[in-house]
């Protein structure tokens, strides 16, 4: 269960209202690389790994809960940056904001300016956050990657933290409010820390590549197809040893169209660049399948389960 | 900030796996009337009312946090109902699920059946919740209503709790697992309690109707247009006193097309059914505008704010 | 069936074109609290209640049809506010709008300004409404709440009218065109009237709380969980009698984490604050189930139905 | 304004409930080629052409209104096909549907079967239509094409009617209820009639090709690029005279990669296949721009407009 | 398979960066009438017609591939128009963009201006295209119409090309960069050429109207319902011979509400305006069904298929 | 520009039609981890890195083009698995599919079964792929991550390939057709190869962590907050040296609520676990900012650019 404490995890402050920056910051409230996405992604992944990986379950719930706390920091900052907007909107009897612009306050002009940038932000929210990104597109569950395999999920998280970090870095370019900069720097830094935490967790699962159980078809794992003609580049991704083990190397297919025709649509393609054989692959798959499916086997033959003891029998 | 405790708010259990009901239950995880929607709606509304209504802010944060805790109960139940699915998927080396159906276990058949009902649930989640509804449509921020006016937001919440309640009632028809029924009954009951809490909170704000500041145009507040011809019904919604104050009553327009033409498109329409006059309306608007915009005025003339003291000066 | 009359329900006019306000007003054409949402919500609900509640069916169809007529008023106003835009776009041979800005007309500048605010509005619509909100996000069926239970639907509608009202109130702040203000005031006022009509209709169904058939679990209906620690507030929503009947009252759980542990995850929680017992609850459910399911029983045992007589046998 | 009459435009009937076909039929209620899409497309287009093409405005409003009436027929049919579902759901006190399946009625089995096919349809709607397609994806404003140029809009409509027709043809394969077949045949036939009406309307605007004002660059209008190598086909779309005027013909580029290099990325490409020259093109553009932008010029120099006289000055 | 060549199909250039126009141009990258939509639509249609119409399959793949090449032109142009934005964002150590605006370069001001117009474009993309339209709404598969019947698909394509053409025409109004104008004119012209290609392809299929197999119900194909009262217009779409064959003509229903009542909801409606009878209709349907379903019959009785020979037996 | 060759990159075959598996496979055509997502992600990223990283641009275009070729393999396989469906639908004159089920072929039953699983797949596509996932939710541009920083994008790609691999592994469990298994194994293997290619490319950029320019705030990079109370786990992600350099280590905050209060909301938090100081951080940021922003500086001072030479001056 969750519990809430009215202190923020970071003492967020603003020097002055700034509706336009509030609009930009909305990206990290309801955008595709924002705090809600992160919180929900780790929270949802946690269910799937509770039985087999109770330690990493703890990690995922720790970070998910921290991201919900960051979501609150972002929402509070947006609200403070919009301070006054709600009051202007409620001052409805005195006439309208447009008519007053001639002798109007700077605040009124800000409200109107913001209405033009993101009308729905103003009209619908009345001066608070919305569950949308910075242009007003609603947050979607399609942002969340949770696939029930921890070697997959942790890599999704490494990517997610990377993207969140760069968005905060860019947001830092668009405000000169030192208080807001402090909060953004805190939030950005935590993405770096989480990146390291997820990387460390991935290293505790062996083997973790390829993700899942099945190994690749030996004919195609070491092959590079040169699909884009022109100035072709060679580097460790398509030349020499690459990331492969001793004695293995990349196979470079210069002309993929010709190769398709020569190999009867790959059917007659030979294995190249490998040390391993198909027997070794099959053995590895059998062993891994037994181990990994065993890890999620229930301790309760009858099937009845409580969440409080939803862990593997031997834990 | 949020804090998480590994106990669930309700001791959720399942008697046996049931992938098909897991699929139905997903509606309350990522559907339009589910727990995530409720949690996010109240959480987002809370920011907007922190300054003017710190007491109701506490109410909103209490219920928002409870809804996040309910989301966890729903997710845990779905995961337990899917127990075994992840293991079957990881048993990848032994051949494929389809081939084994002839001599396969009931569990295998369940996995395949579920794959046909909601393929993405299985293929993508690997046996855990997704941030989608029961047919696989992603949750969207468009579900969340938060409009920065508490007399509006509380009514949105009353509607939301009502809908959530009926969905749980229907889900109860589709499982005979007594443990799952217990959890659903708990969750359903809390929607009833929240309904009452929001209604009580609405009653503490006066006036609360019409919502906002502006009063209606006296010519049109008491009018009912009979737009659908055929068997016309009369009831308290279009006949007699209705909800109006002493001496007031509904005006019934039998033939709206004729009425438009007779009133020059409403321009010449008379006020009917009223006791109030335009002067009284204008006075009410001025008074309410002053009061409500005053409530959200900042205590800090310089503009600098911390979230920890983001409340009106006189609180 | 629907019929259309070329007169508007309100004689909408504009004093001058104003593309930027047209953009804001789009919120009520294709936004989440706009006229299309309202029209579709009541129209869809009407199908579900035709058999059991033919009188309220008439109410829903009256208001749905009025909302379609309001949608037309909003669309006509947007079109008039954009007057000239389409002509500028079709003046394509003379060069381009950007090049002419030096000696260009104010109208040209308006077109360009609008292109920057909401480019798709201009590029795609060519100067008319779009089925999107004010930032260009398409209308979605997810806005519509229709749940096949009139005590639920009418509460959804009360919430919906409330939100629509506040959006019109805010829009009124952003235009000083008296004609447009008149139209907005008419539309806003009708939301107030519909609110009252739906409230009156709800009062004709008894009992209407809790919505649906099933009553709450007596252990949890009167309980308030204090999930957010810090400055806790007490009010009629968590203290004293609240909305309860004589002799009943709120139960306040100060420390929900401790409570979960003390009650074995609620399993051992006692009933508090109630007068009713479980037997009374079961009787109420049986009675209500019989009554409400009976109301929707078909008059035609053979199953053949025409829409024209799709009503309960005894109506 | 719209008016509603409680008679359907077609006397829709069903022989017996059929929840599964109701689910399929939902495609034409809230799907991408369904009645709501058609109604909204023509309705939105109508605003844009009211000034310049008042006669076609009448056509668009006639068909839009008919499509709203068809939407009602589809919704009524879905409701009748689901007859009994709502009653089952409200029979909530007697236990649950699953438990009763052993000795349950066929109707109960149908409800459960439907719950598995499209759970949200049942859980959320309670037995009526939803504003989604047949798999539960919400209707979106992105379906609507309305571009403020009648030669464009009418072609969009011809495409839309074509698609709607084929969906009804397919639906007819999935029901053997003669009443439902009658309704579907009526609805399908009207798409054919509308196709002809839109085609006839397009023929009244001259010139109508290319749509809009600007003519093509003479170097590229008659060129066909053979971008997909293998078994290349030749036909009237890339060989001989094609749709061109006397003396003109298609230019076939056998090897587009070579062509790009030979023409310096098209910069040095020659005009081929044409009779027209650039001077003629420029003259046509000037003339058409003057004419078409003139058609939408306002009759009111001051800018004030009422919708009731929103037509060109010389009409 | 696809192959890529690093030359663009058109030598796209820009005279100077222009972030605001880049934003507008995004409409044709990820918008509803843009290049990705066109490419995907024809690509997806191609699968469905490969067996029955291998020649038109070639046409669809040629144009689909060209549209992917156009997508690249649009993306490259957007990237060049944003030249410098990425560098400004990476100059993160020197302070922030806002603080430097006083003595900042014009480029910095452009970056900030663009951030306000479409914040997500800047924050998320860092200065390249996004798969969204010009307001930031993501591209959706709902844009794609592919219905497995070539007489339907080609008409959808004619509509799609028409819309794409008008969007390019409008974009041409918002830039005075001659290089960009050249590219836009090329892209616009290709839509005109594709329109002609699809029209020519449609003419090779006979009969192609009505689309699909089933003919209309003779009572309703020639009928026009006057659903919108007021200034009614008559034209070739509802008067006289219209598009009909010799001896046939439109039937005009002046008062559709009366007509419904007089015909018992159409049940007693007579056939009007026709030469054909029901027997002829049934014969036409039988013949067409046999022919068209025969065209897609597999050549392989055993069912095993390779894509390379997925064509009808007699081709 | 793209070029298409009618051979597939892999000789895809099916042993027999299997509409239900076609439905599952749709996940990799239009789902969130499918081929279209991958193709578009790398294609869009390529624009952004063309100037600074021309070698990696080649890598991205090679893999993007290969993914488009894989999309074609998936679409062709779906089409072959649906062989016969289109023919059944076109056999429209003989009566309807439902009526023939008594004496109908297995094929007819398959068509009906499929209609129930994913009605839109059948009704709309007529037997070919759709741009949706396996439950019918349209593909969305929100799936695509492209952020204009190669150290970010390559990590997004590593995550994306990981997810795509696991989906193919799961799909392999649901078919026993050896031809389809071969194709799936090929496609799955290529995800493994691309993973290695992207990892190798990431290693060529130094430094690549943290992504972007700005370094973390030293107070927060090494801190772990224990936000989820209960069974707390310790591992390399929150204990000891972790991924840190010599002499550095994790700081573990046991009670984050207390910590917030003790540090005045982090304001007074000390740096712990570090060797670096703030001066070193600032220097690193300055150096990196100069280098990375320099890499994207244009070679053309005047601003005019052609895509063909859109690379850094010194390349």
mmCIF file with all atom_site columns, C-alpha atoms in Angstrom, chain C residues 39-164:
data_model
loop_
_atom_site.group_PDB
_atom_site.id
_atom_site.type_symbol
_atom_site.label_atom_id
_atom_site.label_alt_id
_atom_site.label_comp_id
_atom_site.label_asym_id
_atom_site.label_entity_id
_atom_site.label_seq_id
_atom_site.pdbx_PDB_ins_code
_atom_site.Cartn_x
_atom_site.Cartn_y
_atom_site.Cartn_z
_atom_site.occupancy
_atom_site.B_iso_or_equiv
_atom_site.pdbx_formal_charge
_atom_site.auth_seq_id
_atom_site.auth_comp_id
_atom_site.auth_asym_id
_atom_site.auth_atom_id
_atom_site.pdbx_PDB_model_num
ATOM 1   C CA . UNK C 1 39  ? -24.622 15.269 -27.445 1.00 0.00 ? 39  UNK C CA 1
ATOM 2   C CA . UNK C 1 40  ? -23.102 11.833 -27.921 1.00 0.00 ? 40  UNK C CA 1
ATOM 3   C CA . UNK C 1 41  ? -23.195 10.986 -24.224 1.00 0.00 ? 41  UNK C CA 1
ATOM 4   C CA . UNK C 1 42  ? -26.912 11.598 -23.823 1.00 0.00 ? 42  UNK C CA 1
ATOM 5   C CA . UNK C 1 43  ? -27.733 10.069 -27.212 1.00 0.00 ? 43  UNK C CA 1
ATOM 6   C CA . UNK C 1 44  ? -25.893 6.842  -26.362 1.00 0.00 ? 44  UNK C CA 1
ATOM 7   C CA . UNK C 1 45  ? -27.393 6.661  -22.876 1.00 0.00 ? 45  UNK C CA 1
ATOM 8   C CA . UNK C 1 46  ? -30.865 7.017  -24.355 1.00 0.00 ? 46  UNK C CA 1
ATOM 9   C CA . UNK C 1 47  ? -30.702 3.629  -26.118 1.00 0.00 ? 47  UNK C CA 1
ATOM 10  C CA . UNK C 1 48  ? -29.954 1.905  -22.832 1.00 0.00 ? 48  UNK C CA 1
ATOM 11  C CA . UNK C 1 49  ? -32.877 3.337  -20.909 1.00 0.00 ? 49  UNK C CA 1
ATOM 12  C CA . UNK C 1 50  ? -35.587 3.219  -23.553 1.00 0.00 ? 50  UNK C CA 1
ATOM 13  C CA . UNK C 1 51  ? -37.144 0.031  -22.245 1.00 0.00 ? 51  UNK C CA 1
ATOM 14  C CA . UNK C 1 52  ? -37.158 0.678  -18.510 1.00 0.00 ? 52  UNK C CA 1
ATOM 15  C CA . UNK C 1 53  ? -37.429 4.468  -18.404 1.00 0.00 ? 53  UNK C CA 1
ATOM 16  C CA . UNK C 1 54  ? -39.316 5.758  -21.463 1.00 0.00 ? 54  UNK C CA 1
ATOM 17  C CA . UNK C 1 55  ? -39.922 9.122  -19.792 1.00 0.00 ? 55  UNK C CA 1
ATOM 18  C CA . UNK C 1 56  ? -36.280 9.720  -19.073 1.00 0.00 ? 56  UNK C CA 1
ATOM 19  C CA . UNK C 1 57  ? -35.546 8.457  -22.582 1.00 0.00 ? 57  UNK C CA 1
ATOM 20  C CA . UNK C 1 58  ? -37.499 11.446 -23.817 1.00 0.00 ? 58  UNK C CA 1
ATOM 21  C CA . UNK C 1 59  ? -35.491 13.743 -21.551 1.00 0.00 ? 59  UNK C CA 1
ATOM 22  C CA . UNK C 1 60  ? -32.178 12.352 -22.808 1.00 0.00 ? 60  UNK C CA 1
ATOM 23  C CA . UNK C 1 61  ? -33.185 12.660 -26.464 1.00 0.00 ? 61  UNK C CA 1
ATOM 24  C CA . UNK C 1 62  ? -34.422 16.222 -25.919 1.00 0.00 ? 62  UNK C CA 1
ATOM 25  C CA . UNK C 1 63  ? -31.144 17.315 -24.407 1.00 0.00 ? 63  UNK C CA 1
ATOM 26  C CA . UNK C 1 64  ? -28.974 15.285 -26.818 1.00 0.00 ? 64  UNK C CA 1
ATOM 27  C CA . UNK C 1 65  ? -30.712 16.972 -29.731 1.00 0.00 ? 65  UNK C CA 1
ATOM 28  C CA . UNK C 1 66  ? -30.296 20.375 -28.131 1.00 0.00 ? 66  UNK C CA 1
ATOM 29  C CA . UNK C 1 67  ? -26.565 19.691 -27.715 1.00 0.00 ? 67  UNK C CA 1
ATOM 30  C CA . UNK C 1 68  ? -26.254 18.806 -31.399 1.00 0.00 ? 68  UNK C CA 1
ATOM 31  C CA . UNK C 1 69  ? -27.918 22.152 -32.083 1.00 0.00 ? 69  UNK C CA 1
ATOM 32  C CA . UNK C 1 70  ? -25.406 23.848 -29.799 1.00 0.00 ? 70  UNK C CA 1
ATOM 33  C CA . UNK C 1 71  ? -22.571 22.104 -31.611 1.00 0.00 ? 71  UNK C CA 1
ATOM 34  C CA . UNK C 1 72  ? -23.873 23.787 -34.737 1.00 0.00 ? 72  UNK C CA 1
ATOM 35  C CA . UNK C 1 73  ? -23.857 27.198 -33.016 1.00 0.00 ? 73  UNK C CA 1
ATOM 36  C CA . UNK C 1 74  ? -20.250 26.701 -31.939 1.00 0.00 ? 74  UNK C CA 1
ATOM 37  C CA . UNK C 1 75  ? -19.221 25.549 -35.409 1.00 0.00 ? 75  UNK C CA 1
ATOM 38  C CA . UNK C 1 76  ? -20.987 28.478 -37.077 1.00 0.00 ? 76  UNK C CA 1
ATOM 39  C CA . UNK C 1 77  ? -19.306 30.937 -34.721 1.00 0.00 ? 77  UNK C CA 1
ATOM 40  C CA . UNK C 1 78  ? -15.871 29.453 -35.372 1.00 0.00 ? 78  UNK C CA 1
ATOM 41  C CA . UNK C 1 79  ? -16.499 29.694 -39.103 1.00 0.00 ? 79  UNK C CA 1
ATOM 42  C CA . UNK C 1 80  ? -17.523 33.352 -38.859 1.00 0.00 ? 80  UNK C CA 1
ATOM 43  C CA . UNK C 1 81  ? -14.519 34.155 -36.644 1.00 0.00 ? 81  UNK C CA 1
ATOM 44  C CA . UNK C 1 82  ? -12.329 32.675 -39.368 1.00 0.00 ? 82  UNK C CA 1
ATOM 45  C CA . UNK C 1 83  ? -14.002 34.641 -42.135 1.00 0.00 ? 83  UNK C CA 1
ATOM 46  C CA . UNK C 1 84  ? -11.378 35.593 -44.694 1.00 0.00 ? 84  UNK C CA 1
ATOM 47  C CA . UNK C 1 85  ? -8.910  32.844 -43.862 1.00 0.00 ? 85  UNK C CA 1
ATOM 48  C CA . UNK C 1 86  ? -10.187 30.578 -46.579 1.00 0.00 ? 86  UNK C CA 1
ATOM 49  C CA . UNK C 1 87  ? -10.015 33.418 -49.096 1.00 0.00 ? 87  UNK C CA 1
ATOM 50  C CA . UNK C 1 88  ? -6.418  34.203 -48.176 1.00 0.00 ? 88  UNK C CA 1
ATOM 51  C CA . UNK C 1 89  ? -5.457  30.579 -48.635 1.00 0.00 ? 89  UNK C CA 1
ATOM 52  C CA . UNK C 1 90  ? -7.109  30.445 -52.033 1.00 0.00 ? 90  UNK C CA 1
ATOM 53  C CA . UNK C 1 91  ? -5.350  33.603 -53.182 1.00 0.00 ? 91  UNK C CA 1
ATOM 54  C CA . UNK C 1 92  ? -2.508  31.261 -53.903 1.00 0.00 ? 92  UNK C CA 1
ATOM 55  C CA . UNK C 1 93  ? -1.247  32.697 -57.158 1.00 0.00 ? 93  UNK C CA 1
ATOM 56  C CA . UNK C 1 94  ? -0.187  36.101 -55.959 1.00 0.00 ? 94  UNK C CA 1
ATOM 57  C CA . UNK C 1 95  ? 2.817   34.788 -54.059 1.00 0.00 ? 95  UNK C CA 1
ATOM 58  C CA . UNK C 1 96  ? 2.964   33.692 -50.511 1.00 0.00 ? 96  UNK C CA 1
ATOM 59  C CA . UNK C 1 97  ? 1.620   35.099 -47.283 1.00 0.00 ? 97  UNK C CA 1
ATOM 60  C CA . UNK C 1 98  ? 5.043   35.400 -45.676 1.00 0.00 ? 98  UNK C CA 1
ATOM 61  C CA . UNK C 1 99  ? 6.475   37.501 -48.477 1.00 0.00 ? 99  UNK C CA 1
ATOM 62  C CA . UNK C 1 100 ? 3.584   39.930 -48.289 1.00 0.00 ? 100 UNK C CA 1
ATOM 63  C CA . UNK C 1 101 ? 3.803   40.590 -44.604 1.00 0.00 ? 101 UNK C CA 1
ATOM 64  C CA . UNK C 1 102 ? 5.885   43.752 -45.048 1.00 0.00 ? 102 UNK C CA 1
ATOM 65  C CA . UNK C 1 103 ? 3.072   45.563 -46.807 1.00 0.00 ? 103 UNK C CA 1
ATOM 66  C CA . UNK C 1 104 ? 0.441   43.021 -45.947 1.00 0.00 ? 104 UNK C CA 1
ATOM 67  C CA . UNK C 1 105 ? -2.929  43.504 -44.412 1.00 0.00 ? 105 UNK C CA 1
ATOM 68  C CA . UNK C 1 106 ? -3.740  42.826 -40.805 1.00 0.00 ? 106 UNK C CA 1
ATOM 69  C CA . UNK C 1 107 ? -5.747  39.886 -42.017 1.00 0.00 ? 107 UNK C CA 1
ATOM 70  C CA . UNK C 1 108 ? -2.692  38.256 -43.495 1.00 0.00 ? 108 UNK C CA 1
ATOM 71  C CA . UNK C 1 109 ? -0.861  38.669 -40.224 1.00 0.00 ? 109 UNK C CA 1
ATOM 72  C CA . UNK C 1 110 ? -3.729  37.068 -38.393 1.00 0.00 ? 110 UNK C CA 1
ATOM 73  C CA . UNK C 1 111 ? -3.629  34.074 -40.670 1.00 0.00 ? 111 UNK C CA 1
ATOM 74  C CA . UNK C 1 112 ? 0.075   33.624 -40.086 1.00 0.00 ? 112 UNK C CA 1
ATOM 75  C CA . UNK C 1 113 ? -0.272  34.082 -36.355 1.00 0.00 ? 113 UNK C CA 1
ATOM 76  C CA . UNK C 1 114 ? -2.951  31.473 -36.239 1.00 0.00 ? 114 UNK C CA 1
ATOM 77  C CA . UNK C 1 115 ? -0.838  29.111 -38.289 1.00 0.00 ? 115 UNK C CA 1
ATOM 78  C CA . UNK C 1 116 ? 1.768   29.290 -35.574 1.00 0.00 ? 116 UNK C CA 1
ATOM 79  C CA . UNK C 1 117 ? -0.673  28.707 -32.714 1.00 0.00 ? 117 UNK C CA 1
ATOM 80  C CA . UNK C 1 118 ? -2.388  25.669 -34.138 1.00 0.00 ? 118 UNK C CA 1
ATOM 81  C CA . UNK C 1 119 ? -0.927  24.842 -37.538 1.00 0.00 ? 119 UNK C CA 1
ATOM 82  C CA . UNK C 1 120 ? -3.138  21.905 -38.234 1.00 0.00 ? 120 UNK C CA 1
ATOM 83  C CA . UNK C 1 121 ? -6.276  23.965 -37.674 1.00 0.00 ? 121 UNK C CA 1
ATOM 84  C CA . UNK C 1 122 ? -5.277  26.114 -40.607 1.00 0.00 ? 122 UNK C CA 1
ATOM 85  C CA . UNK C 1 123 ? -3.525  23.660 -42.895 1.00 0.00 ? 123 UNK C CA 1
ATOM 86  C CA . UNK C 1 124 ? -6.091  20.910 -42.616 1.00 0.00 ? 124 UNK C CA 1
ATOM 87  C CA . UNK C 1 125 ? -9.382  22.743 -42.127 1.00 0.00 ? 125 UNK C CA 1
ATOM 88  C CA . UNK C 1 126 ? -8.768  25.649 -44.442 1.00 0.00 ? 126 UNK C CA 1
ATOM 89  C CA . UNK C 1 127 ? -10.830 27.839 -42.156 1.00 0.00 ? 127 UNK C CA 1
ATOM 90  C CA . UNK C 1 128 ? -13.584 25.826 -40.534 1.00 0.00 ? 128 UNK C CA 1
ATOM 91  C CA . UNK C 1 129 ? -13.965 23.734 -37.433 1.00 0.00 ? 129 UNK C CA 1
ATOM 92  C CA . UNK C 1 130 ? -12.113 20.479 -36.877 1.00 0.00 ? 130 UNK C CA 1
ATOM 93  C CA . UNK C 1 131 ? -13.216 17.594 -34.685 1.00 0.00 ? 131 UNK C CA 1
ATOM 94  C CA . UNK C 1 132 ? -10.417 18.355 -32.230 1.00 0.00 ? 132 UNK C CA 1
ATOM 95  C CA . UNK C 1 133 ? -9.962  20.362 -29.077 1.00 0.00 ? 133 UNK C CA 1
ATOM 96  C CA . UNK C 1 134 ? -8.258  23.750 -28.949 1.00 0.00 ? 134 UNK C CA 1
ATOM 97  C CA . UNK C 1 135 ? -4.771  22.304 -29.226 1.00 0.00 ? 135 UNK C CA 1
ATOM 98  C CA . UNK C 1 136 ? -5.618  19.976 -32.080 1.00 0.00 ? 136 UNK C CA 1
ATOM 99  C CA . UNK C 1 137 ? -6.060  16.698 -30.217 1.00 0.00 ? 137 UNK C CA 1
ATOM 100 C CA . UNK C 1 138 ? -8.856  14.719 -31.897 1.00 0.00 ? 138 UNK C CA 1
ATOM 101 C CA . UNK C 1 139 ? -12.133 14.117 -30.092 1.00 0.00 ? 139 UNK C CA 1
ATOM 102 C CA . UNK C 1 140 ? -12.301 10.595 -28.727 1.00 0.00 ? 140 UNK C CA 1
ATOM 103 C CA . UNK C 1 141 ? -15.138 8.267  -27.826 1.00 0.00 ? 141 UNK C CA 1
ATOM 104 C CA . UNK C 1 142 ? -13.338 7.823  -24.503 1.00 0.00 ? 142 UNK C CA 1
ATOM 105 C CA . UNK C 1 143 ? -14.969 11.098 -23.437 1.00 0.00 ? 143 UNK C CA 1
ATOM 106 C CA . UNK C 1 144 ? -18.413 9.485  -23.431 1.00 0.00 ? 144 UNK C CA 1
ATOM 107 C CA . UNK C 1 145 ? -19.753 7.887  -20.253 1.00 0.00 ? 145 UNK C CA 1
ATOM 108 C CA . UNK C 1 146 ? -22.797 5.685  -20.778 1.00 0.00 ? 146 UNK C CA 1
ATOM 109 C CA . UNK C 1 147 ? -23.128 2.742  -18.435 1.00 0.00 ? 147 UNK C CA 1
ATOM 110 C CA . UNK C 1 148 ? -26.606 1.324  -18.837 1.00 0.00 ? 148 UNK C CA 1
ATOM 111 C CA . UNK C 1 149 ? -27.783 2.284  -15.350 1.00 0.00 ? 149 UNK C CA 1
ATOM 112 C CA . UNK C 1 150 ? -29.715 5.510  -15.114 1.00 0.00 ? 150 UNK C CA 1
ATOM 113 C CA . UNK C 1 151 ? -28.653 6.329  -11.557 1.00 0.00 ? 151 UNK C CA 1
ATOM 114 C CA . UNK C 1 152 ? -25.093 6.190  -12.843 1.00 0.00 ? 152 UNK C CA 1
ATOM 115 C CA . UNK C 1 153 ? -25.681 7.986  -16.125 1.00 0.00 ? 153 UNK C CA 1
ATOM 116 C CA . UNK C 1 154 ? -27.540 10.915 -14.633 1.00 0.00 ? 154 UNK C CA 1
ATOM 117 C CA . UNK C 1 155 ? -24.712 11.505 -12.163 1.00 0.00 ? 155 UNK C CA 1
ATOM 118 C CA . UNK C 1 156 ? -22.206 11.383 -15.026 1.00 0.00 ? 156 UNK C CA 1
ATOM 119 C CA . UNK C 1 157 ? -24.313 14.000 -16.751 1.00 0.00 ? 157 UNK C CA 1
ATOM 120 C CA . UNK C 1 158 ? -24.438 16.274 -13.731 1.00 0.00 ? 158 UNK C CA 1
ATOM 121 C CA . UNK C 1 159 ? -20.648 16.190 -13.674 1.00 0.00 ? 159 UNK C CA 1
ATOM 122 C CA . UNK C 1 160 ? -20.446 16.760 -17.410 1.00 0.00 ? 160 UNK C CA 1
ATOM 123 C CA . UNK C 1 161 ? -22.736 19.794 -17.375 1.00 0.00 ? 161 UNK C CA 1
ATOM 124 C CA . UNK C 1 162 ? -20.729 21.249 -14.510 1.00 0.00 ? 162 UNK C CA 1
ATOM 125 C CA . UNK C 1 163 ? -17.503 21.026 -16.449 1.00 0.00 ? 163 UNK C CA 1
ATOM 126 C CA . UNK C 1 164 ? -19.025 22.406 -19.634 1.00 0.00 ? 164 UNK C CA 1
#
